[in-house]
mmCIF file of C-alpha atoms in Angstrom:
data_model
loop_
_atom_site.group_PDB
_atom_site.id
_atom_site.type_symbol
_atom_site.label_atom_id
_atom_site.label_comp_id
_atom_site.label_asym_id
_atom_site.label_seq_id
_atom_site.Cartn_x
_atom_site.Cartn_y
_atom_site.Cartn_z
ATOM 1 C CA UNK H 283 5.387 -83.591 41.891
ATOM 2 C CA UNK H 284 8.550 -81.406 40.860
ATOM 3 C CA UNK H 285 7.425 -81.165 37.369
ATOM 4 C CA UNK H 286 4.029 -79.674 38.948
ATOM 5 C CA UNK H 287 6.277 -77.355 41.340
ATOM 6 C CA UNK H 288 8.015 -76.028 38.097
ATOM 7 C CA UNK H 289 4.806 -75.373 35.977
ATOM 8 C CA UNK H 290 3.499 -73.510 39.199
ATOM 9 C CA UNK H 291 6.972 -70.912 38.939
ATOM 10 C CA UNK H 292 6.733 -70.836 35.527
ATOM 11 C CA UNK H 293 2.722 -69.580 35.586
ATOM 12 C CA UNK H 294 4.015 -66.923 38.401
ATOM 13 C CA UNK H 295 6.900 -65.611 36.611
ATOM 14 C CA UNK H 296 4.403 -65.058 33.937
ATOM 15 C CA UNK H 297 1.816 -63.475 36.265
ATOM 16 C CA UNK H 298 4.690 -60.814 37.091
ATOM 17 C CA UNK H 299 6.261 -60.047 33.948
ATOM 18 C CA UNK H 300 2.776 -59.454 32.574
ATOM 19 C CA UNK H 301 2.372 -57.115 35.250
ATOM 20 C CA UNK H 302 5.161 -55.669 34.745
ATOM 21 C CA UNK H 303 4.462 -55.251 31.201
ATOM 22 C CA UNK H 304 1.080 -53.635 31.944
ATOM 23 C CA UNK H 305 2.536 -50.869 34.490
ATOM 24 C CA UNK H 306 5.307 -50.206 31.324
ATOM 25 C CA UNK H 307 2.455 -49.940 29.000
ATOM 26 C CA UNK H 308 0.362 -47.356 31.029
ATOM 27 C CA UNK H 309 3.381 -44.797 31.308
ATOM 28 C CA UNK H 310 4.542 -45.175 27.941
ATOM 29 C CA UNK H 311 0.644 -44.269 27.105
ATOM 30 C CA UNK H 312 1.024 -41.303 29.375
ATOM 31 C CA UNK H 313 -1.263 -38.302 27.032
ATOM 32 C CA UNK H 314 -0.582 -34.799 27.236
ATOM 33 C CA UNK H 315 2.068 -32.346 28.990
ATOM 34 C CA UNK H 316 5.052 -33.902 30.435
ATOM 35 C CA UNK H 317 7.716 -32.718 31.853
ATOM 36 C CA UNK H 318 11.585 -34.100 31.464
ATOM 37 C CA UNK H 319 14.691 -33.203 32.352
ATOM 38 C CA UNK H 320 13.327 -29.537 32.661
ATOM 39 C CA UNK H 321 11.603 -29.759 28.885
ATOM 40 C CA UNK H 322 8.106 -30.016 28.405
ATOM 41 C CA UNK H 323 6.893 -32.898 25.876
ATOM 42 C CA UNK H 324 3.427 -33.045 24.427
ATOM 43 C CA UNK H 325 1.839 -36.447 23.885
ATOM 44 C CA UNK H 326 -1.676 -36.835 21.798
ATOM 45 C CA UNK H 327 -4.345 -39.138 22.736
ATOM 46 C CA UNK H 328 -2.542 -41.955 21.492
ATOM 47 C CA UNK H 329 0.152 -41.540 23.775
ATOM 48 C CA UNK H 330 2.689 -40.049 20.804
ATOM 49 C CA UNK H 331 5.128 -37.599 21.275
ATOM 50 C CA UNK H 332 4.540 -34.620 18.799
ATOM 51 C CA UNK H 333 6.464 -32.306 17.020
ATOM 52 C CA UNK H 334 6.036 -29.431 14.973
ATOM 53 C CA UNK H 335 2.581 -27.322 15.658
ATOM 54 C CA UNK H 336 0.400 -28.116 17.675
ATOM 55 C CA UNK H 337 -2.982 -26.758 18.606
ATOM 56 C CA UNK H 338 -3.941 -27.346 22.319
ATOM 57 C CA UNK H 339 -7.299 -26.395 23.207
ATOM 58 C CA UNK H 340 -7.219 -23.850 21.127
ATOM 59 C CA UNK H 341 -3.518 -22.504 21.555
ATOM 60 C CA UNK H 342 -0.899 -23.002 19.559
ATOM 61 C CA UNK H 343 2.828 -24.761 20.601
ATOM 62 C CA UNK H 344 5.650 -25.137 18.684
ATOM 63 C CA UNK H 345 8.052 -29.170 19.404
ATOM 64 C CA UNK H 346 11.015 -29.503 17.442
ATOM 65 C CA UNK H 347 11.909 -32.315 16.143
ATOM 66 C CA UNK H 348 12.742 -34.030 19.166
ATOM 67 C CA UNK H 349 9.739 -33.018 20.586
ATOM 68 C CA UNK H 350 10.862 -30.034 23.210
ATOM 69 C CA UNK H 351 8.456 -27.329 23.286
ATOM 70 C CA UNK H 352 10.171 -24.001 22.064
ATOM 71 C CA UNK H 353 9.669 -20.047 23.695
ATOM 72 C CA UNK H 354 10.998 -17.085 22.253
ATOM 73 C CA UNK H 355 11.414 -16.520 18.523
ATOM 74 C CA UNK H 356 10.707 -19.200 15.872
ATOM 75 C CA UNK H 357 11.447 -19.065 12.066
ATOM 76 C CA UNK H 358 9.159 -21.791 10.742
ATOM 77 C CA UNK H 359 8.467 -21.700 7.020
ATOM 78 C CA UNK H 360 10.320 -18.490 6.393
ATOM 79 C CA UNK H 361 8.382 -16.403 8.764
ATOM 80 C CA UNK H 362 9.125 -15.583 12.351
ATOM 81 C CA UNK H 363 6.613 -16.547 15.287
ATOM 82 C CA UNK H 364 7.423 -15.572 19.121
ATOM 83 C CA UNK H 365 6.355 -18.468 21.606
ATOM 84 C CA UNK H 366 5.611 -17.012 25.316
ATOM 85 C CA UNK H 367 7.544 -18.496 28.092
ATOM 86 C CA UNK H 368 4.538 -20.735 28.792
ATOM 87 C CA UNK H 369 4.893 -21.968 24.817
ATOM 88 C CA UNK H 370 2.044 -20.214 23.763
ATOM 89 C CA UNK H 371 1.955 -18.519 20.624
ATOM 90 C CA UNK H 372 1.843 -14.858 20.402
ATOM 91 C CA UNK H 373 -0.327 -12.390 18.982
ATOM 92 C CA UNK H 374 -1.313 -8.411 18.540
ATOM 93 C CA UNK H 375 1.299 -6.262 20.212
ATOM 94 C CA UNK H 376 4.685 -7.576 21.674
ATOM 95 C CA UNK H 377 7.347 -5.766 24.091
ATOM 96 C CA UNK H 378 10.834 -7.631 23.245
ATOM 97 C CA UNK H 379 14.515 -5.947 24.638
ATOM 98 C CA UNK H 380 12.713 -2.137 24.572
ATOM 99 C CA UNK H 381 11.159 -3.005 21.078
ATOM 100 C CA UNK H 382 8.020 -3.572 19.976
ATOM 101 C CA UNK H 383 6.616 -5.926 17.297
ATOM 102 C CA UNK H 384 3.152 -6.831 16.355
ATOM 103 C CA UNK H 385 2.217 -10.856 15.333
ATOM 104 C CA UNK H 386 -0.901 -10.866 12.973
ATOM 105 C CA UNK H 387 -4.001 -13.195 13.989
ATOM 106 C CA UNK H 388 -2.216 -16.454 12.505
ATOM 107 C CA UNK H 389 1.180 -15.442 14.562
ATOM 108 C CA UNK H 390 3.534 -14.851 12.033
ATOM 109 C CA UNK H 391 5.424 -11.119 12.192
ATOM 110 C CA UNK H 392 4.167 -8.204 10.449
ATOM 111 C CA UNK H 393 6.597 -5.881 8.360
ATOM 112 C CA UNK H 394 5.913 -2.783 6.113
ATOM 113 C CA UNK H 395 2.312 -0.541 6.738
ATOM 114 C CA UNK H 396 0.156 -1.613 9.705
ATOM 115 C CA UNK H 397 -3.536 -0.135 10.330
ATOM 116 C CA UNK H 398 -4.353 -0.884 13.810
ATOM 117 C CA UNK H 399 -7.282 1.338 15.943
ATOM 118 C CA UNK H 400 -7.833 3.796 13.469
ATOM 119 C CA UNK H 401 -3.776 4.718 13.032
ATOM 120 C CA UNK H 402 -1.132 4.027 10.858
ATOM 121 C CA UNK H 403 2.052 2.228 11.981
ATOM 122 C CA UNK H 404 5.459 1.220 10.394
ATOM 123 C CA UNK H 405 6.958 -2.101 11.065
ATOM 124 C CA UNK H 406 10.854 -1.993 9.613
ATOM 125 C CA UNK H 407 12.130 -5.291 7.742
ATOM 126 C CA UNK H 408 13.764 -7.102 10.957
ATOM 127 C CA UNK H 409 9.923 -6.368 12.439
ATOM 128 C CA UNK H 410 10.314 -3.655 15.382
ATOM 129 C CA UNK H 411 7.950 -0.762 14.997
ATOM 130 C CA UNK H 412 9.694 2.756 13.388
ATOM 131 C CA UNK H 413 9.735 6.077 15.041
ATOM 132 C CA UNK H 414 10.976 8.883 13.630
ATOM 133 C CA UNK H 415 11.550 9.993 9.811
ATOM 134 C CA UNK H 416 10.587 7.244 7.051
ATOM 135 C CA UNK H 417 11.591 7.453 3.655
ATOM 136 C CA UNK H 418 9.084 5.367 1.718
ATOM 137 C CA UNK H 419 7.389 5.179 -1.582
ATOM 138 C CA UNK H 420 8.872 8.028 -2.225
ATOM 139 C CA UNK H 421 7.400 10.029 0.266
ATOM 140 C CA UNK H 422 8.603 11.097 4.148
ATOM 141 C CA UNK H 423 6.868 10.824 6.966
ATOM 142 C CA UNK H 424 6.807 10.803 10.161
ATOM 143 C CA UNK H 425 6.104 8.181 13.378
ATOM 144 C CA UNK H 426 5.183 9.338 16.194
ATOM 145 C CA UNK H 427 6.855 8.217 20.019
ATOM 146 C CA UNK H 428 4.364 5.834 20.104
ATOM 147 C CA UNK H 429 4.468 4.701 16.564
ATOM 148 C CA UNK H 430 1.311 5.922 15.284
ATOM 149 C CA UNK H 431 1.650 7.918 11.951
ATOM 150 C CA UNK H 432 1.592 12.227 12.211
ATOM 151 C CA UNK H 433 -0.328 14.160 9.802
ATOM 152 C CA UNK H 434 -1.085 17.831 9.700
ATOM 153 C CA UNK H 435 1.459 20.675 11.443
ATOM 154 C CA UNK H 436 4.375 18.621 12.913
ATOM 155 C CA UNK H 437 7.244 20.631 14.799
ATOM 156 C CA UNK H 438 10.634 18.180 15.606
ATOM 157 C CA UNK H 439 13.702 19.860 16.293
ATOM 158 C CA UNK H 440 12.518 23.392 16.628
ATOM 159 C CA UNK H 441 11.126 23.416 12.910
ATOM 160 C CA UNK H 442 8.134 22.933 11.662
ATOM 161 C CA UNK H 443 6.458 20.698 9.092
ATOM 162 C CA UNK H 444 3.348 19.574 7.470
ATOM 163 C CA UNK H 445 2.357 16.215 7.027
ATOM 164 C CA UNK H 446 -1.019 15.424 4.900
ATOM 165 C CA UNK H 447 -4.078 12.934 5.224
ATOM 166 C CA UNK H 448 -1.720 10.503 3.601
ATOM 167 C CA UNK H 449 1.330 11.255 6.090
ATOM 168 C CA UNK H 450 3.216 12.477 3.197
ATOM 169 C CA UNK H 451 5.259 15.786 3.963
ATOM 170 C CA UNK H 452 4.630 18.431 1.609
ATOM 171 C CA UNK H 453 6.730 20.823 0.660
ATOM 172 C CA UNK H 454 6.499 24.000 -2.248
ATOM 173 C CA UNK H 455 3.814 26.552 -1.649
ATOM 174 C CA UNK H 456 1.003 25.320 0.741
ATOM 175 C CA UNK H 457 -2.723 26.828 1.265
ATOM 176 C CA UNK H 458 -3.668 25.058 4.270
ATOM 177 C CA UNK H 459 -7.141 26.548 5.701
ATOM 178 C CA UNK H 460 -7.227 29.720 4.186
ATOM 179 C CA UNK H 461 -3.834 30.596 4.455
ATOM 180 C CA UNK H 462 -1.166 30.725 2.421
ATOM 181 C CA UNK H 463 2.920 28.634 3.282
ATOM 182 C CA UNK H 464 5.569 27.806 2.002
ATOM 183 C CA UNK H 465 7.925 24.411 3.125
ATOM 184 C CA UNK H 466 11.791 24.036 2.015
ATOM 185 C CA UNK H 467 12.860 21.078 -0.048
ATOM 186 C CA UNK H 468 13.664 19.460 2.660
ATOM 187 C CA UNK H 469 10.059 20.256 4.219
ATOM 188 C CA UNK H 470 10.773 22.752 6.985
ATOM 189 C CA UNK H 471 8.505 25.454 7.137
ATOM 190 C CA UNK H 472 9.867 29.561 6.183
ATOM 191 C CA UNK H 473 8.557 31.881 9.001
ATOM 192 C CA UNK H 474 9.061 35.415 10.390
ATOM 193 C CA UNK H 475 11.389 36.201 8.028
ATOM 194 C CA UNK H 476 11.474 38.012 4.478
ATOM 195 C CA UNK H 477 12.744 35.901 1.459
ATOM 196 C CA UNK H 478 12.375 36.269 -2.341
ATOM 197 C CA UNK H 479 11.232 32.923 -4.095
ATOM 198 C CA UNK H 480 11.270 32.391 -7.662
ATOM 199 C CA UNK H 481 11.821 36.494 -8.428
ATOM 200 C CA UNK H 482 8.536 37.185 -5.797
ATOM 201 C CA UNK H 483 9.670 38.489 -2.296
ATOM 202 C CA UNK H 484 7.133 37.489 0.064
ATOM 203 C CA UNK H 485 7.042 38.640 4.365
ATOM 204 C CA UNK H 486 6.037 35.345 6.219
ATOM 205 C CA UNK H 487 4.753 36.061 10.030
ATOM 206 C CA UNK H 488 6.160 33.881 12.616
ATOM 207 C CA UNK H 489 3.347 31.191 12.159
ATOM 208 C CA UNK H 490 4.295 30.682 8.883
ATOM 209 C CA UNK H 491 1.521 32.362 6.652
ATOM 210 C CA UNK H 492 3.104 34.771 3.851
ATOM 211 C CA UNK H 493 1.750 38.364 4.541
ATOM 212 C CA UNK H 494 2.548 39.805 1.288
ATOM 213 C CA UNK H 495 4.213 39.314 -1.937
ATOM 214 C CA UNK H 496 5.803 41.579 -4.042
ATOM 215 C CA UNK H 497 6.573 40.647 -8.015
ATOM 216 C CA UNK H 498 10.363 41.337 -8.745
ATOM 217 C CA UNK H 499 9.740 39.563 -11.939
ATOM 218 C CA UNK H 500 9.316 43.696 -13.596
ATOM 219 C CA UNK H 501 12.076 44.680 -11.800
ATOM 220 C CA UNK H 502 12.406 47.221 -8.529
ATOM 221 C CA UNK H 503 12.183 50.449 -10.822
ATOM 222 C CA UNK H 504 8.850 49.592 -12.201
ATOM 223 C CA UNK H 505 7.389 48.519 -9.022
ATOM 224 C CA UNK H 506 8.547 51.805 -7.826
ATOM 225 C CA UNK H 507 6.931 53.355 -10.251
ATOM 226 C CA UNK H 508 3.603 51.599 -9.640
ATOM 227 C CA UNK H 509 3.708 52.396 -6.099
ATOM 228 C CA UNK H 510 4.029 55.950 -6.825
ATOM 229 C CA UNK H 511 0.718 56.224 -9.369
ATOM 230 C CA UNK H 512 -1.352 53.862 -6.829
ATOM 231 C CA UNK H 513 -0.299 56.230 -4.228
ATOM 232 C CA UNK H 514 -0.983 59.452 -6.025
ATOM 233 C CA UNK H 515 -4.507 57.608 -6.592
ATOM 234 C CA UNK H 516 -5.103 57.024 -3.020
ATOM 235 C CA UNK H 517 -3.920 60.586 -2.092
ATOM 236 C CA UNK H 518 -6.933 61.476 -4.259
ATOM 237 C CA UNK H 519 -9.502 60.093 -1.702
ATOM 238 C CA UNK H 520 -9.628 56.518 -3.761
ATOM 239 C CA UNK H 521 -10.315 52.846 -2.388
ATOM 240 C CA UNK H 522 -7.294 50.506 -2.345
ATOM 241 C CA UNK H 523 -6.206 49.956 -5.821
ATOM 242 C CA UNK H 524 -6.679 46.592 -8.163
ATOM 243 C CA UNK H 525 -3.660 45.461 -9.953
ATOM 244 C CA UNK H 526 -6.261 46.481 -12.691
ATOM 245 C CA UNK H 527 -6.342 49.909 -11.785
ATOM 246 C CA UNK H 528 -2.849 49.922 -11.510
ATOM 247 C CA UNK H 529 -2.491 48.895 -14.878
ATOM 248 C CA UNK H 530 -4.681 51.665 -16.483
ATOM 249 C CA UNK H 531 -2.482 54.558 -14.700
ATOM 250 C CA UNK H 532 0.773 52.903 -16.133
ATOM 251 C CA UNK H 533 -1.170 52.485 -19.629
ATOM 252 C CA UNK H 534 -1.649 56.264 -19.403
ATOM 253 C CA UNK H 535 1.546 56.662 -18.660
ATOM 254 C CA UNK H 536 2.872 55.249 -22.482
ATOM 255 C CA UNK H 537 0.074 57.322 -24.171
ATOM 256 C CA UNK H 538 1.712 60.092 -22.451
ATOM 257 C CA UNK H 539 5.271 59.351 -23.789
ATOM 258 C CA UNK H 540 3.492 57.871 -27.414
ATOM 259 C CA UNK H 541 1.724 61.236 -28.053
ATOM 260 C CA UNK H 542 4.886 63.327 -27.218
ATOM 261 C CA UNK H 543 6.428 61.219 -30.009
ATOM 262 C CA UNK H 544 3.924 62.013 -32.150
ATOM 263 C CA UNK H 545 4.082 65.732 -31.270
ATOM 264 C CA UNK H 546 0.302 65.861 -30.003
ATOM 265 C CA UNK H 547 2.245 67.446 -26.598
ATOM 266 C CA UNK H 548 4.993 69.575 -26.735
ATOM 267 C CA UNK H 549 8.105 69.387 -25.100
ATOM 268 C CA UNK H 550 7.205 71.875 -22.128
ATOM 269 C CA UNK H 551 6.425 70.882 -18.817
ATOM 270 C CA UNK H 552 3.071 70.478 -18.158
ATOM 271 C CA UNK H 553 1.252 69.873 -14.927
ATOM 272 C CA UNK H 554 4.429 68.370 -12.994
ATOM 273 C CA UNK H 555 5.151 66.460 -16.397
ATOM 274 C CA UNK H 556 8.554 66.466 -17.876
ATOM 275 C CA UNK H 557 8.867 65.953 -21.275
ATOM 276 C CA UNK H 558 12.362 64.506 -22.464
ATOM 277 C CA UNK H 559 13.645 63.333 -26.189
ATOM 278 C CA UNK H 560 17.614 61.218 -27.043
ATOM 279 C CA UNK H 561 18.595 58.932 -29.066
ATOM 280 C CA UNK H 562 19.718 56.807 -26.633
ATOM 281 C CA UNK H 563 17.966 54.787 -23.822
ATOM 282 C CA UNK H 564 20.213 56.746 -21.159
ATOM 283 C CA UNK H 565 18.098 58.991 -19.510
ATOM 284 C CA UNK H 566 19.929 62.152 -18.354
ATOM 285 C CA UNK H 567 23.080 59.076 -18.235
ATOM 286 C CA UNK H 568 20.997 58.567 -14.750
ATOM 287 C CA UNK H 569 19.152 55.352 -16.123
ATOM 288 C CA UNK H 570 21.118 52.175 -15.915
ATOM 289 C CA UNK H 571 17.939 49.594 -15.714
ATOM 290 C CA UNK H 572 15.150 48.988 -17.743
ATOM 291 C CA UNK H 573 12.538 47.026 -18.800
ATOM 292 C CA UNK H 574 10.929 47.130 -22.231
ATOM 293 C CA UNK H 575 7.195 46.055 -22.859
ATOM 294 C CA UNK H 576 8.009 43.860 -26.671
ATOM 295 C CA UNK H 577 4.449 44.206 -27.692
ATOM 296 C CA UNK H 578 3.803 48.145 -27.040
ATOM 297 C CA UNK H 579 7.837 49.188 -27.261
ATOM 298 C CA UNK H 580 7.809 51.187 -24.529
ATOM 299 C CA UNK H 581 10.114 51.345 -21.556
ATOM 300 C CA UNK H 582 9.968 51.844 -18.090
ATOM 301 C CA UNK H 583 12.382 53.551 -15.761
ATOM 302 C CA UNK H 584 12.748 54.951 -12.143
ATOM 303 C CA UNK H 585 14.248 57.996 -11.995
ATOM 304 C CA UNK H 586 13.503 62.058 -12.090
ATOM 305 C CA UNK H 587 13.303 62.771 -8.661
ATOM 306 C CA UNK H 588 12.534 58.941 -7.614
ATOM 307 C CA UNK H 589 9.477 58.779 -9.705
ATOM 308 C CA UNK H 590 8.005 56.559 -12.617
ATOM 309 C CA UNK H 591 9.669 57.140 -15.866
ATOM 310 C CA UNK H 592 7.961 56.288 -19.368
ATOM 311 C CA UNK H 593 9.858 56.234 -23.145
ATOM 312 C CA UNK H 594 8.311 55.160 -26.553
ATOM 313 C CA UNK H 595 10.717 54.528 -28.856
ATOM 314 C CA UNK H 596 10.112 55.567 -32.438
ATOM 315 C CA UNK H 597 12.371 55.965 -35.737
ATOM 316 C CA UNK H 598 15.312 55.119 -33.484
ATOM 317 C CA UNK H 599 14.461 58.245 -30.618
ATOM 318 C CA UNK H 600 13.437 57.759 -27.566
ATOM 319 C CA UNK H 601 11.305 59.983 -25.846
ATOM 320 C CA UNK H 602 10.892 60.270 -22.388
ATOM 321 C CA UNK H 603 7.831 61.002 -20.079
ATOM 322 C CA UNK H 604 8.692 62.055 -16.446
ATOM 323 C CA UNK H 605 6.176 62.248 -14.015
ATOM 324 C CA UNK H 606 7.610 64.670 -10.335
ATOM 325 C CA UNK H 607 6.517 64.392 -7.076
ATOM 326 C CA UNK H 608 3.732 66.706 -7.408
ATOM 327 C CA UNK H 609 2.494 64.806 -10.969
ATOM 328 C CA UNK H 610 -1.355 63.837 -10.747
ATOM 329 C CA UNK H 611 -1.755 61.910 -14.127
ATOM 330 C CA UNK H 612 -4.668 62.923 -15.814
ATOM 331 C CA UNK H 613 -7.956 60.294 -15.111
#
C-alpha cells in the first residue's frame, strides 16, 4: 500500500511539472512585438527573436544584434537610414534639428543632385539639403530658401544675377530676350552706370541692358572725327547714318588728302577745306595722337578747330586734309 501511495506522488509531481513546462513553453513561443525593460523585441512566427531588418506588414524595423529595435539614425551597410520613434523606417522628406534630409524609396539617404516635383535640389555630403551658393561641376548656382534650384534673373544681396535653364550662372556678355547684359566674373550684373569693356565703352540703364556702345578700339580722335561727318550728313536733311555710310565720308576724306599729294588740288582753301603739307606727322605741333590705316597709309587726327583731320603720306611728306566747322565734304 505505501509503494502504491508513492507511485500516486510520483504520477502528480509529473502532472505539475508538465504543466508547468507547458505554461513555460507558451511564453517562450510568445510571436510578435514585445515589450522589455522599456525595449521593444520582435519575435517571428516561430517564436524567435530577430535581428537585423525586418519587414512587418509591409514596414520596415531595424534589431540589433541583441534584438532591441533602433529609432533615429542607422548606418547599416555603409549607408545611413533614419528609424521614426515608432521604429519605422523613413522615407521622402525628413525635418531633423532645423535640417532637412530626403531618404529615397528603399530608405537609405540621398546626397549630391535631387529631382523631386519638377525642381532641382542639392543634398551636401553629410545629407542636409543646401541653400545658398554651390560651387559644383564647375559651375555656381544657386538654392533657393526652400531648396529648390533658381534659374533666370536672381537678385541676393542687392545685386543681381542670372542663372540659366541649367542653374548655371552666366557671366560675360548676355542677350537675354532681346536685350543685350553684361555679368562680372564673379556674376553680378553692371547697371546704370557707364564702363568701357575690352576698349568699347558701353551706357547700361539701371535694369541692366547696355544702351549704347561706343568703339575706343580707333581711338577718341577718330571717333570724333566720325561724329562730325555723320553729323554734317544729318544737318543735310539725311536718315540716321550706317556705320557704312560713315565709312564712305571718311573714305572721301583720304581721297581728299591722296589727291592733294598728288597735286590734283592745290594747296588753297577750298570750300571750308584746309589744305596742309610737313614732313613730319606733327600737325601744326598740335597733333600728339594718331592712328594710321597700314593698308591705305593714311592717318587720322582730331584737330583744326575740333574737327576730323586726314594725312597721306607719300615720299616721306605728309600732307594734311583739314576739314572746319563749316566743311560739307563733297557727296
Amino acid at each position: 500500500m505505501r509503494k502504491n501511495l508513492k507511485r500516486k506522488k510520483w504520477f502528480s509531481l509529473g502532472i505539475i511539472t508538465t504543466m508547468l513546462l507547458a505554461q513555460g513553453s507558451a511564453v517562450l513561443a510568445a510571436t510578435g512585438w514585445v515589450k522589455r525593460s522599456g525595449n521593444w523585441y520582435y519575435y517571428n512566427e516561430k517564436g524567435v527573436k530577430t535581428t537585423g531588418w525586418q519587414n512587418v506588414k509591409g514596414t520596415w524595423y531595424y534589431m540589433n544584434s541583441k534584438g532591441v529595435m533602433q529609432t533615429g539614425w542607422l548606418l547599416s551597410k555603409n549607408k545611413w537610414y533614419y528609424l521614426t520613434g515608432s521604429g519605422a523606417m523613413k522615407t521622402g522628406w525628413l525635418l531633423d534639428k532645423n535640417k532637412w534630409y530626403y531618404l529615397n524609396p528603399n530608405g537609405d539617404m540621398k546626397t549630391g543632385w535631387l529631382w523631386y516635383k519638377n525642381d532641382w535640389y542639392y543634398l551636401n555630403p553629410n545629407g542636409d539639403m543646401k541653400i545658398g551658393w554651390l560651387w559644383n561641376g564647375g559651375h555656381w548656382y544657386y538654392l533657393n530658401p526652400d531648396g529648390d534650384m533658381a534659374t533666370g534673373f536672381l537678385t541676393v544681396s542687392g545685386e543681381t544675377y542670372y542663372l540659366n535653364s541649367d542653374g548655371e550662372m552666366l557671366s560675360g556678355f548676355q542677350s537675354i530676350d532681346g536685350k543685350n547684359y553684361y555679368f562680372n566674373e564673379d556674376g553680378s550684373m553692371v547697371k546704370n552706370t557707364t564702363t568701357i569693356i575690352e576698349d568699347v565703352k558701353y551706357v547700361f540703364d539701371a535694369d541692366g541692358v547696355i544702351l549704347s556702345q561706343t568703339n575706343l578700339f580707333q581711338t577718341a580722335e577718330e571717333q570724333n572725327a566720325i561724329d562730325y561727318l555723320k553729323k554734317k550728313k544729318a544737318e543735310q536733311s539725311y536718315a540716321e547714318q550706317s556705320l557704312k555710310e560713315t565709312e564712305t565720308l571718311k573714305k572721301q576724306a583720304k581721297e581728299l588728302a591722296k589727291q592733294y599729294a598728288a597735286g590734283t588740288i592745290t594747296g588753297s582753301q577750298e570750300e571750308g577745306i584746309l589744305f596742309y603739307k610737313s614732313s613730319t606727322l606733327s600737325y601744326q605741333s598740335t597733333i600728339d595722337n594718331w592712328l594710321k590705316d597700314v593698308e591705305m597709309e593714311y592717318y587720322y587726327l582730331m584737330s583744326c578747330n575740333e574737327i576730323g583731320v586726314a594725312c597721306y603720306q607719300k615720299d616721306n611728306v605728309y600732307y594734311w586734309v583739314c576739314a572746319t566747322k563749316d566743311t560739307k565734304l563733297p557727296l
